Amino acid sequence: MSPNRIFGLALAGLFAIASTGCVSMPEQQAYNRDAHANIKTIAVLETQPTRTTVMMLNHPGASFGLIGGLVAAADQSSKQGKYDAILEKTQFEPLPYFRERLTVHMAERGYTLVWPASQVQTGKVDRGSFGLRKAYAPTQAADAQMDVNFGFVGYAAAGAGDGSPYRPTATMAVRLVGPDGKQNYYTDYYAYNNVFNLQKAVVIDGDPKYVYPGFDDLEKAGTDSVEGLRLAIDALAARIAGQL
């Protein structure tokens, strides 16, 4: 599947979430560190392709039927192209950076992560709530397995106008299962800047330094805005490690 097709499907899903406020979330499971004190190595599973996205929820054009929807889509595509050009200058990619930061924060908690040869999935994977796998294969390579999946990463605005600025935004679901693939040790989901209003999510407030009243302001910030994305991803990785 082409990157544009992947992006189109993801964007359609995000528009659905934004417009309805309804999305199937995974059932949460708190982690019992004392009960799993033997876990030292964790195999991280392949994740879905992830693209840094710029998005306006509740776009004014979406209220005017098909024509308005096309206008909104064209506006979204234009903004995405402009921000892609900014990202190209920094070569920033969310998945490798998340891998780097999660490895550091998990090591601080006493865990060693075993990463797959390809962080991005190379085959077909059946996924359910928030992109987590529906089933897990057994492994002998680690004491547990971690399933992680970005729902969104990028800049998002709740709507048009100065009262709805663009902020660094990231959502992620995490599950830790046993080496047999059957025991669920931990499941939760996170929202850095909870603009999607994900109920019961572990919410992380964004850094107020990286707040842009409109897309023009975000574009003018240029590569400086990418630091806001790095902070968002690092905060997610730190909070995940802290829960384990």
Short mmCIF file of N, CA and C in Angstrom, two decimals, residues 56-231:
data_model
loop_
_atom_site.label_atom_id
_atom_site.label_comp_id
_atom_site.label_asym_id
_atom_site.label_seq_id
_atom_site.Cartn_x
_atom_site.Cartn_y
_atom_site.Cartn_z
N MET A 56 -6.61 19.88 11.28
CA MET A 56 -7.60 20.72 11.94
C MET A 56 -8.87 19.92 12.13
N LEU A 57 -9.27 19.70 13.37
CA LEU A 57 -10.54 19.06 13.65
C LEU A 57 -11.65 20.09 13.43
N ASN A 58 -12.85 19.61 13.16
CA ASN A 58 -14.00 20.50 13.01
C ASN A 58 -13.73 21.61 12.00
N HIS A 59 -13.17 21.22 10.86
CA HIS A 59 -12.88 22.19 9.80
C HIS A 59 -14.19 22.84 9.34
N PRO A 60 -14.24 24.18 9.22
CA PRO A 60 -15.49 24.85 8.82
C PRO A 60 -16.07 24.30 7.52
N GLY A 61 -15.21 23.93 6.59
CA GLY A 61 -15.71 23.45 5.31
C GLY A 61 -16.47 22.15 5.41
N ALA A 62 -16.19 21.36 6.44
CA ALA A 62 -16.84 20.05 6.58
C ALA A 62 -18.33 20.17 6.88
N SER A 63 -18.79 21.37 7.22
CA SER A 63 -20.21 21.57 7.54
C SER A 63 -21.05 21.86 6.30
N PHE A 64 -20.44 21.90 5.14
CA PHE A 64 -21.15 22.30 3.93
C PHE A 64 -21.18 21.19 2.88
N GLY A 65 -21.50 19.98 3.34
CA GLY A 65 -21.72 18.89 2.41
C GLY A 65 -20.48 18.46 1.65
N LEU A 66 -20.72 17.85 0.49
CA LEU A 66 -19.65 17.28 -0.30
C LEU A 66 -18.65 18.34 -0.76
N ILE A 67 -19.17 19.46 -1.28
CA ILE A 67 -18.29 20.51 -1.78
C ILE A 67 -17.42 21.06 -0.66
N GLY A 68 -18.06 21.30 0.49
CA GLY A 68 -17.30 21.79 1.63
C GLY A 68 -16.26 20.79 2.09
N GLY A 69 -16.63 19.50 2.04
CA GLY A 69 -15.70 18.47 2.42
C GLY A 69 -14.49 18.42 1.50
N LEU A 70 -14.73 18.64 0.21
CA LEU A 70 -13.62 18.66 -0.75
C LEU A 70 -12.71 19.86 -0.50
N VAL A 71 -13.32 20.99 -0.15
CA VAL A 71 -12.54 22.19 0.17
C VAL A 71 -11.68 21.92 1.41
N ALA A 72 -12.29 21.29 2.42
CA ALA A 72 -11.55 20.98 3.64
C ALA A 72 -10.40 20.03 3.34
N ALA A 73 -10.65 19.03 2.49
CA ALA A 73 -9.61 18.06 2.16
C ALA A 73 -8.47 18.73 1.40
N ALA A 74 -8.82 19.64 0.49
CA ALA A 74 -7.79 20.35 -0.28
C ALA A 74 -6.95 21.24 0.64
N ASP A 75 -7.61 21.88 1.59
CA ASP A 75 -6.89 22.73 2.55
C ASP A 75 -5.96 21.88 3.41
N GLN A 76 -6.47 20.74 3.86
CA GLN A 76 -5.65 19.82 4.65
C GLN A 76 -4.43 19.35 3.85
N SER A 77 -4.65 18.98 2.61
CA SER A 77 -3.56 18.49 1.77
C SER A 77 -2.49 19.56 1.56
N SER A 78 -2.93 20.81 1.36
CA SER A 78 -2.00 21.91 1.16
C SER A 78 -1.14 22.14 2.40
N LYS A 79 -1.78 22.15 3.56
CA LYS A 79 -1.04 22.36 4.81
C LYS A 79 -0.09 21.20 5.08
N GLN A 80 -0.55 19.99 4.78
CA GLN A 80 0.30 18.83 5.00
C GLN A 80 1.55 18.90 4.13
N GLY A 81 1.37 19.29 2.88
CA GLY A 81 2.51 19.40 1.98
C GLY A 81 3.52 20.42 2.46
N LYS A 82 3.03 21.55 2.98
CA LYS A 82 3.93 22.58 3.48
C LYS A 82 4.69 22.11 4.71
N TYR A 83 3.99 21.37 5.58
CA TYR A 83 4.70 20.91 6.78
C TYR A 83 5.64 19.74 6.46
N ASP A 84 5.29 18.95 5.47
CA ASP A 84 6.20 17.89 5.03
C ASP A 84 7.54 18.48 4.59
N ALA A 85 7.48 19.65 3.94
CA ALA A 85 8.71 20.30 3.48
C ALA A 85 9.57 20.73 4.66
N ILE A 86 8.92 21.15 5.75
CA ILE A 86 9.66 21.51 6.96
C ILE A 86 10.30 20.28 7.58
N LEU A 87 9.54 19.20 7.66
CA LEU A 87 10.07 17.96 8.22
C LEU A 87 11.24 17.43 7.41
N GLU A 88 11.17 17.61 6.11
CA GLU A 88 12.22 17.12 5.22
C GLU A 88 13.57 17.76 5.56
N LYS A 89 13.52 19.00 6.01
CA LYS A 89 14.76 19.70 6.35
C LYS A 89 15.44 19.11 7.58
N THR A 90 14.66 18.50 8.46
CA THR A 90 15.21 17.95 9.70
C THR A 90 15.39 16.44 9.64
N GLN A 91 14.77 15.79 8.64
CA GLN A 91 14.79 14.33 8.53
C GLN A 91 14.17 13.67 9.77
N PHE A 92 13.25 14.39 10.41
CA PHE A 92 12.62 13.85 11.61
C PHE A 92 11.62 12.75 11.26
N GLU A 93 11.72 11.61 11.98
CA GLU A 93 10.78 10.51 11.84
C GLU A 93 10.36 10.07 13.22
N PRO A 94 9.05 9.98 13.48
CA PRO A 94 8.58 9.70 14.84
C PRO A 94 8.96 8.33 15.38
N LEU A 95 8.91 7.29 14.56
CA LEU A 95 9.15 5.94 15.10
C LEU A 95 10.59 5.73 15.58
N PRO A 96 11.60 6.08 14.79
CA PRO A 96 12.97 5.92 15.30
C PRO A 96 13.23 6.76 16.56
N TYR A 97 12.64 7.95 16.61
CA TYR A 97 12.87 8.79 17.78
C TYR A 97 12.17 8.19 19.00
N PHE A 98 10.97 7.65 18.81
CA PHE A 98 10.28 6.98 19.91
C PHE A 98 11.09 5.79 20.41
N ARG A 99 11.63 5.03 19.48
CA ARG A 99 12.47 3.88 19.85
C ARG A 99 13.65 4.33 20.72
N GLU A 100 14.31 5.39 20.30
CA GLU A 100 15.46 5.91 21.05
C GLU A 100 15.06 6.31 22.47
N ARG A 101 13.98 7.08 22.59
CA ARG A 101 13.60 7.61 23.90
C ARG A 101 13.00 6.52 24.80
N LEU A 102 12.23 5.61 24.24
CA LEU A 102 11.66 4.54 25.06
C LEU A 102 12.77 3.63 25.59
N THR A 103 13.77 3.35 24.76
CA THR A 103 14.89 2.53 25.19
C THR A 103 15.59 3.16 26.39
N VAL A 104 15.80 4.48 26.32
CA VAL A 104 16.47 5.20 27.42
C VAL A 104 15.63 5.15 28.69
N HIS A 105 14.36 5.48 28.59
CA HIS A 105 13.51 5.56 29.78
C HIS A 105 13.24 4.18 30.39
N MET A 106 13.12 3.17 29.56
CA MET A 106 12.91 1.82 30.09
C MET A 106 14.18 1.31 30.78
N ALA A 107 15.34 1.67 30.25
CA ALA A 107 16.60 1.28 30.90
C ALA A 107 16.70 1.89 32.29
N GLU A 108 16.19 3.12 32.42
CA GLU A 108 16.19 3.77 33.73
C GLU A 108 15.32 3.01 34.73
N ARG A 109 14.35 2.26 34.22
CA ARG A 109 13.47 1.47 35.08
C ARG A 109 13.97 0.03 35.25
N GLY A 110 15.11 -0.28 34.63
CA GLY A 110 15.70 -1.60 34.80
C GLY A 110 15.35 -2.60 33.73
N TYR A 111 14.78 -2.13 32.60
CA TYR A 111 14.38 -3.05 31.52
C TYR A 111 15.32 -2.93 30.33
N THR A 112 15.50 -4.05 29.65
CA THR A 112 16.22 -4.07 28.37
C THR A 112 15.21 -4.38 27.27
N LEU A 113 15.16 -3.53 26.26
CA LEU A 113 14.23 -3.73 25.16
C LEU A 113 14.91 -4.45 24.01
N VAL A 114 14.20 -5.41 23.43
CA VAL A 114 14.68 -6.15 22.27
C VAL A 114 13.82 -5.72 21.09
N TRP A 115 14.42 -4.98 20.16
CA TRP A 115 13.66 -4.43 19.04
C TRP A 115 13.74 -5.35 17.83
N PRO A 116 12.69 -5.37 17.00
CA PRO A 116 12.71 -6.20 15.79
C PRO A 116 13.64 -5.62 14.73
N ALA A 117 14.00 -6.43 13.77
CA ALA A 117 14.87 -5.96 12.69
C ALA A 117 14.25 -4.78 11.96
N SER A 118 12.93 -4.82 11.78
CA SER A 118 12.21 -3.71 11.18
C SER A 118 11.18 -3.21 12.19
N GLN A 119 11.28 -1.95 12.58
CA GLN A 119 10.33 -1.41 13.55
C GLN A 119 8.93 -1.33 12.96
N VAL A 120 8.85 -1.12 11.64
CA VAL A 120 7.57 -1.04 10.95
C VAL A 120 7.18 -2.43 10.46
N GLN A 121 5.94 -2.81 10.66
CA GLN A 121 5.49 -4.15 10.31
C GLN A 121 5.71 -4.43 8.82
N THR A 122 6.14 -5.65 8.53
CA THR A 122 6.44 -6.04 7.16
C THR A 122 5.41 -7.01 6.59
N GLY A 123 4.51 -7.50 7.43
CA GLY A 123 3.48 -8.44 6.97
C GLY A 123 2.11 -8.02 7.45
N LYS A 124 1.12 -8.82 7.14
CA LYS A 124 -0.25 -8.53 7.55
C LYS A 124 -0.41 -8.83 9.04
N VAL A 125 -1.04 -7.89 9.75
CA VAL A 125 -1.30 -8.03 11.18
C VAL A 125 -2.75 -7.66 11.45
N ASP A 126 -3.49 -8.54 12.12
CA ASP A 126 -4.86 -8.24 12.50
C ASP A 126 -4.85 -7.39 13.75
N ARG A 127 -5.45 -6.21 13.66
CA ARG A 127 -5.43 -5.28 14.76
C ARG A 127 -6.86 -4.92 15.18
N GLY A 128 -7.01 -4.61 16.45
CA GLY A 128 -8.32 -4.25 16.98
C GLY A 128 -8.32 -2.84 17.52
N SER A 129 -8.74 -2.68 18.77
CA SER A 129 -8.91 -1.37 19.40
C SER A 129 -7.63 -0.55 19.36
N PHE A 130 -7.74 0.62 18.76
CA PHE A 130 -6.65 1.60 18.74
C PHE A 130 -5.38 1.04 18.12
N GLY A 131 -5.53 0.05 17.26
CA GLY A 131 -4.39 -0.48 16.52
C GLY A 131 -3.60 -1.57 17.22
N LEU A 132 -4.02 -1.98 18.41
CA LEU A 132 -3.32 -3.07 19.08
C LEU A 132 -3.68 -4.40 18.43
N ARG A 133 -2.77 -5.36 18.52
CA ARG A 133 -2.99 -6.66 17.92
C ARG A 133 -4.16 -7.40 18.55
N LYS A 134 -4.79 -8.24 17.73
CA LYS A 134 -5.87 -9.09 18.24
C LYS A 134 -5.34 -10.38 18.86
N ALA A 135 -4.13 -10.78 18.47
CA ALA A 135 -3.53 -12.01 19.00
C ALA A 135 -2.01 -11.87 18.97
N TYR A 136 -1.36 -12.69 19.81
CA TYR A 136 0.10 -12.62 19.94
C TYR A 136 0.70 -14.02 19.87
N ALA A 137 1.81 -14.12 19.18
CA ALA A 137 2.53 -15.40 19.08
C ALA A 137 3.46 -15.53 20.28
N PRO A 138 3.79 -16.75 20.67
CA PRO A 138 4.74 -16.93 21.78
C PRO A 138 6.16 -16.57 21.35
N THR A 139 7.00 -16.25 22.33
CA THR A 139 8.40 -15.95 22.06
C THR A 139 9.26 -16.49 23.18
N GLN A 140 10.49 -16.84 22.84
CA GLN A 140 11.47 -17.25 23.85
C GLN A 140 12.59 -16.23 23.95
N ALA A 141 12.43 -15.11 23.24
CA ALA A 141 13.49 -14.12 23.16
C ALA A 141 13.46 -13.10 24.30
N ALA A 142 12.38 -13.10 25.11
CA ALA A 142 12.25 -12.09 26.15
C ALA A 142 11.28 -12.57 27.23
N ASP A 143 11.25 -11.81 28.33
CA ASP A 143 10.37 -12.15 29.45
C ASP A 143 8.95 -11.65 29.23
N ALA A 144 8.77 -10.73 28.29
CA ALA A 144 7.45 -10.18 27.98
C ALA A 144 7.50 -9.57 26.59
N GLN A 145 6.32 -9.24 26.05
CA GLN A 145 6.23 -8.62 24.73
C GLN A 145 5.44 -7.32 24.84
N MET A 146 5.91 -6.29 24.14
CA MET A 146 5.24 -4.99 24.16
C MET A 146 4.69 -4.65 22.78
N ASP A 147 3.42 -4.32 22.76
CA ASP A 147 2.73 -3.90 21.54
C ASP A 147 2.46 -2.40 21.67
N VAL A 148 3.01 -1.59 20.77
CA VAL A 148 2.82 -0.14 20.82
C VAL A 148 2.31 0.33 19.47
N ASN A 149 1.45 1.34 19.49
CA ASN A 149 0.90 1.84 18.24
C ASN A 149 0.50 3.30 18.37
N PHE A 150 1.08 4.16 17.53
CA PHE A 150 0.65 5.55 17.46
C PHE A 150 -0.72 5.63 16.80
N GLY A 151 -1.63 6.38 17.41
CA GLY A 151 -2.88 6.70 16.74
C GLY A 151 -2.73 7.96 15.92
N PHE A 152 -1.97 8.92 16.47
CA PHE A 152 -1.72 10.19 15.81
C PHE A 152 -0.44 10.76 16.36
N VAL A 153 0.33 11.40 15.50
CA VAL A 153 1.47 12.20 15.95
C VAL A 153 1.63 13.35 14.95
N GLY A 154 1.75 14.56 15.50
CA GLY A 154 1.88 15.74 14.65
C GLY A 154 1.37 16.97 15.36
N TYR A 155 0.83 17.90 14.57
CA TYR A 155 0.22 19.11 15.13
C TYR A 155 -1.27 19.06 14.84
N ALA A 156 -2.08 19.34 15.86
CA ALA A 156 -3.53 19.33 15.70
C ALA A 156 -4.14 20.57 16.31
N ALA A 157 -5.21 21.06 15.67
CA ALA A 157 -5.99 22.18 16.18
C ALA A 157 -7.43 21.72 16.32
N ALA A 158 -8.10 22.17 17.38
CA ALA A 158 -9.48 21.74 17.62
C ALA A 158 -10.45 22.32 16.61
N GLY A 159 -10.06 23.41 15.96
CA GLY A 159 -10.93 24.05 14.97
C GLY A 159 -10.24 25.27 14.42
N ALA A 160 -11.01 26.15 13.78
CA ALA A 160 -10.47 27.38 13.20
C ALA A 160 -10.50 28.49 14.24
N GLY A 161 -9.65 29.49 14.07
CA GLY A 161 -9.66 30.65 14.96
C GLY A 161 -8.56 30.62 15.98
N ASP A 162 -8.26 31.79 16.56
CA ASP A 162 -7.17 31.92 17.52
C ASP A 162 -7.41 31.10 18.79
N GLY A 163 -8.66 30.79 19.09
CA GLY A 163 -8.96 30.01 20.28
C GLY A 163 -8.69 28.53 20.12
N SER A 164 -8.30 28.13 18.93
CA SER A 164 -8.02 26.71 18.67
C SER A 164 -6.65 26.60 17.99
N PRO A 165 -5.59 26.84 18.74
CA PRO A 165 -4.25 26.83 18.16
C PRO A 165 -3.77 25.42 17.80
N TYR A 166 -2.76 25.38 16.97
CA TYR A 166 -2.08 24.12 16.66
C TYR A 166 -1.11 23.81 17.79
N ARG A 167 -1.18 22.57 18.29
CA ARG A 167 -0.30 22.13 19.37
C ARG A 167 0.30 20.77 19.01
N PRO A 168 1.50 20.48 19.52
CA PRO A 168 2.04 19.13 19.33
C PRO A 168 1.07 18.13 19.96
N THR A 169 0.77 17.07 19.23
CA THR A 169 -0.24 16.11 19.67
C THR A 169 0.23 14.70 19.34
N ALA A 170 0.03 13.80 20.28
CA ALA A 170 0.38 12.39 20.02
C ALA A 170 -0.53 11.49 20.85
N THR A 171 -1.03 10.44 20.24
CA THR A 171 -1.80 9.43 20.96
C THR A 171 -1.15 8.08 20.72
N MET A 172 -1.22 7.23 21.71
CA MET A 172 -0.57 5.92 21.60
C MET A 172 -1.26 4.91 22.50
N ALA A 173 -1.35 3.68 22.03
CA ALA A 173 -1.84 2.56 22.84
C ALA A 173 -0.67 1.62 23.11
N VAL A 174 -0.67 1.04 24.31
CA VAL A 174 0.42 0.15 24.73
C VAL A 174 -0.18 -1.08 25.41
N ARG A 175 0.38 -2.23 25.09
CA ARG A 175 -0.02 -3.45 25.79
C ARG A 175 1.23 -4.28 26.06
N LEU A 176 1.30 -4.85 27.25
CA LEU A 176 2.39 -5.75 27.62
C LEU A 176 1.78 -7.12 27.88
N VAL A 177 2.27 -8.13 27.17
CA VAL A 177 1.76 -9.49 27.33
C VAL A 177 2.89 -10.43 27.69
N GLY A 178 2.53 -11.61 28.17
CA GLY A 178 3.53 -12.59 28.56
C GLY A 178 4.24 -13.19 27.37
N PRO A 179 5.32 -13.93 27.61
CA PRO A 179 6.06 -14.57 26.52
C PRO A 179 5.22 -15.61 25.78
N ASP A 180 4.16 -16.11 26.44
CA ASP A 180 3.28 -17.06 25.77
C ASP A 180 2.29 -16.38 24.86
N GLY A 181 2.22 -15.04 24.94
CA GLY A 181 1.30 -14.27 24.11
C GLY A 181 -0.14 -14.30 24.58
N LYS A 182 -0.40 -14.93 25.71
CA LYS A 182 -1.78 -15.10 26.18
C LYS A 182 -2.12 -14.24 27.40
N GLN A 183 -1.14 -14.00 28.25
CA GLN A 183 -1.40 -13.26 29.49
C GLN A 183 -1.25 -11.75 29.26
N ASN A 184 -2.27 -11.01 29.62
CA ASN A 184 -2.24 -9.56 29.48
C ASN A 184 -1.74 -8.96 30.79
N TYR A 185 -0.52 -8.40 30.75
CA TYR A 185 0.05 -7.80 31.95
C TYR A 185 -0.33 -6.33 32.11
N TYR A 186 -0.52 -5.65 30.98
CA TYR A 186 -0.76 -4.20 31.05
C TYR A 186 -1.35 -3.71 29.73
N THR A 187 -2.36 -2.87 29.79
CA THR A 187 -2.91 -2.21 28.61
C THR A 187 -3.37 -0.81 28.99
N ASP A 188 -2.96 0.17 28.21
CA ASP A 188 -3.42 1.54 28.45
C ASP A 188 -3.21 2.36 27.19
N TYR A 189 -3.78 3.56 27.17
CA TYR A 189 -3.59 4.46 26.04
C TYR A 189 -3.35 5.86 26.55
N TYR A 190 -2.63 6.62 25.75
CA TYR A 190 -2.08 7.91 26.16
C TYR A 190 -2.47 9.00 25.16
N ALA A 191 -2.55 10.22 25.68
CA ALA A 191 -2.84 11.36 24.83
C ALA A 191 -2.01 12.55 25.28
N TYR A 192 -1.07 12.95 24.47
CA TYR A 192 -0.32 14.19 24.69
C TYR A 192 -1.09 15.27 23.95
N ASN A 193 -1.66 16.22 24.71
CA ASN A 193 -2.62 17.19 24.19
C ASN A 193 -3.87 16.43 23.73
N ASN A 194 -4.80 16.26 24.64
CA ASN A 194 -5.96 15.40 24.39
C ASN A 194 -7.04 16.11 23.57
N VAL A 195 -6.67 16.58 22.39
CA VAL A 195 -7.60 17.30 21.53
C VAL A 195 -8.70 16.37 20.99
N PHE A 196 -8.42 15.07 20.94
CA PHE A 196 -9.42 14.12 20.47
C PHE A 196 -10.39 13.69 21.57
N ASN A 197 -10.17 14.21 22.78
CA ASN A 197 -11.05 13.93 23.91
C ASN A 197 -11.21 12.43 24.14
N LEU A 198 -10.09 11.73 24.22
CA LEU A 198 -10.11 10.29 24.46
C LEU A 198 -10.41 10.04 25.94
N GLN A 199 -11.53 9.42 26.19
CA GLN A 199 -11.96 9.18 27.56
C GLN A 199 -11.05 8.17 28.26
N LYS A 200 -10.71 8.44 29.50
CA LYS A 200 -9.90 7.57 30.36
C LYS A 200 -8.44 7.46 29.93
N ALA A 201 -8.04 8.23 28.94
CA ALA A 201 -6.64 8.18 28.51
C ALA A 201 -5.74 8.77 29.58
N VAL A 202 -4.49 8.32 29.60
CA VAL A 202 -3.47 8.96 30.42
C VAL A 202 -3.10 10.25 29.68
N VAL A 203 -3.49 11.38 30.23
CA VAL A 203 -3.35 12.66 29.53
C VAL A 203 -2.07 13.36 29.97
N ILE A 204 -1.34 13.85 28.99
CA ILE A 204 -0.12 14.62 29.24
C ILE A 204 -0.30 16.00 28.63
N ASP A 205 -0.15 17.03 29.44
CA ASP A 205 -0.29 18.40 28.93
C ASP A 205 0.93 18.78 28.11
N GLY A 206 0.69 19.51 27.03
CA GLY A 206 1.76 19.92 26.14
C GLY A 206 2.55 21.11 26.67
N ASP A 207 3.75 21.30 26.14
CA ASP A 207 4.59 22.43 26.49
C ASP A 207 3.99 23.70 25.86
N PRO A 208 3.66 24.72 26.67
CA PRO A 208 3.04 25.94 26.13
C PRO A 208 3.93 26.72 25.17
N LYS A 209 5.20 26.39 25.13
CA LYS A 209 6.10 27.10 24.20
C LYS A 209 5.74 26.80 22.75
N TYR A 210 5.21 25.60 22.50
CA TYR A 210 4.94 25.18 21.12
C TYR A 210 3.44 25.23 20.84
N VAL A 211 2.90 26.44 20.86
CA VAL A 211 1.49 26.69 20.59
C VAL A 211 1.42 27.74 19.49
N TYR A 212 0.70 27.43 18.41
CA TYR A 212 0.66 28.32 17.25
C TYR A 212 -0.79 28.66 16.92
N PRO A 213 -1.17 29.95 17.00
CA PRO A 213 -2.57 30.37 16.80
C PRO A 213 -3.17 29.90 15.47
N GLY A 214 -2.38 29.88 14.43
CA GLY A 214 -2.85 29.45 13.12
C GLY A 214 -1.78 28.70 12.37
N PHE A 215 -2.15 28.11 11.24
CA PHE A 215 -1.15 27.34 10.50
C PHE A 215 -0.03 28.23 9.99
N ASP A 216 -0.34 29.47 9.63
CA ASP A 216 0.71 30.38 9.16
C ASP A 216 1.79 30.56 10.23
N ASP A 217 1.37 30.62 11.49
CA ASP A 217 2.33 30.75 12.58
C ASP A 217 3.17 29.49 12.72
N LEU A 218 2.53 28.34 12.56
CA LEU A 218 3.25 27.07 12.61
C LEU A 218 4.27 27.00 11.48
N GLU A 219 3.85 27.41 10.31
CA GLU A 219 4.75 27.38 9.15
C GLU A 219 5.93 28.33 9.35
N LYS A 220 5.67 29.51 9.91
CA LYS A 220 6.74 30.48 10.15
C LYS A 220 7.74 29.97 11.17
N ALA A 221 7.26 29.17 12.12
CA ALA A 221 8.18 28.62 13.12
C ALA A 221 9.17 27.66 12.49
N GLY A 222 8.79 27.09 11.36
CA GLY A 222 9.69 26.23 10.62
C GLY A 222 10.20 25.05 11.43
N THR A 223 11.49 24.78 11.32
CA THR A 223 12.07 23.60 11.95
C THR A 223 12.06 23.69 13.48
N ASP A 224 11.91 24.91 14.03
CA ASP A 224 11.82 25.03 15.49
C ASP A 224 10.62 24.26 16.03
N SER A 225 9.55 24.16 15.23
CA SER A 225 8.34 23.48 15.70
C SER A 225 8.57 21.99 15.88
N VAL A 226 9.55 21.43 15.21
CA VAL A 226 9.81 19.99 15.30
C VAL A 226 10.25 19.61 16.71
N GLU A 227 10.87 20.56 17.41
CA GLU A 227 11.27 20.28 18.79
C GLU A 227 10.05 20.00 19.65
N GLY A 228 8.92 20.63 19.34
CA GLY A 228 7.68 20.34 20.05
C GLY A 228 7.24 18.89 19.88
N LEU A 229 7.47 18.34 18.69
CA LEU A 229 7.14 16.94 18.44
C LEU A 229 8.07 16.01 19.20
N ARG A 230 9.34 16.37 19.24
CA ARG A 230 10.29 15.56 20.00
C ARG A 230 9.92 15.53 21.48
N LEU A 231 9.52 16.68 22.01
CA LEU A 231 9.12 16.74 23.42
C LEU A 231 7.89 15.88 23.67
#
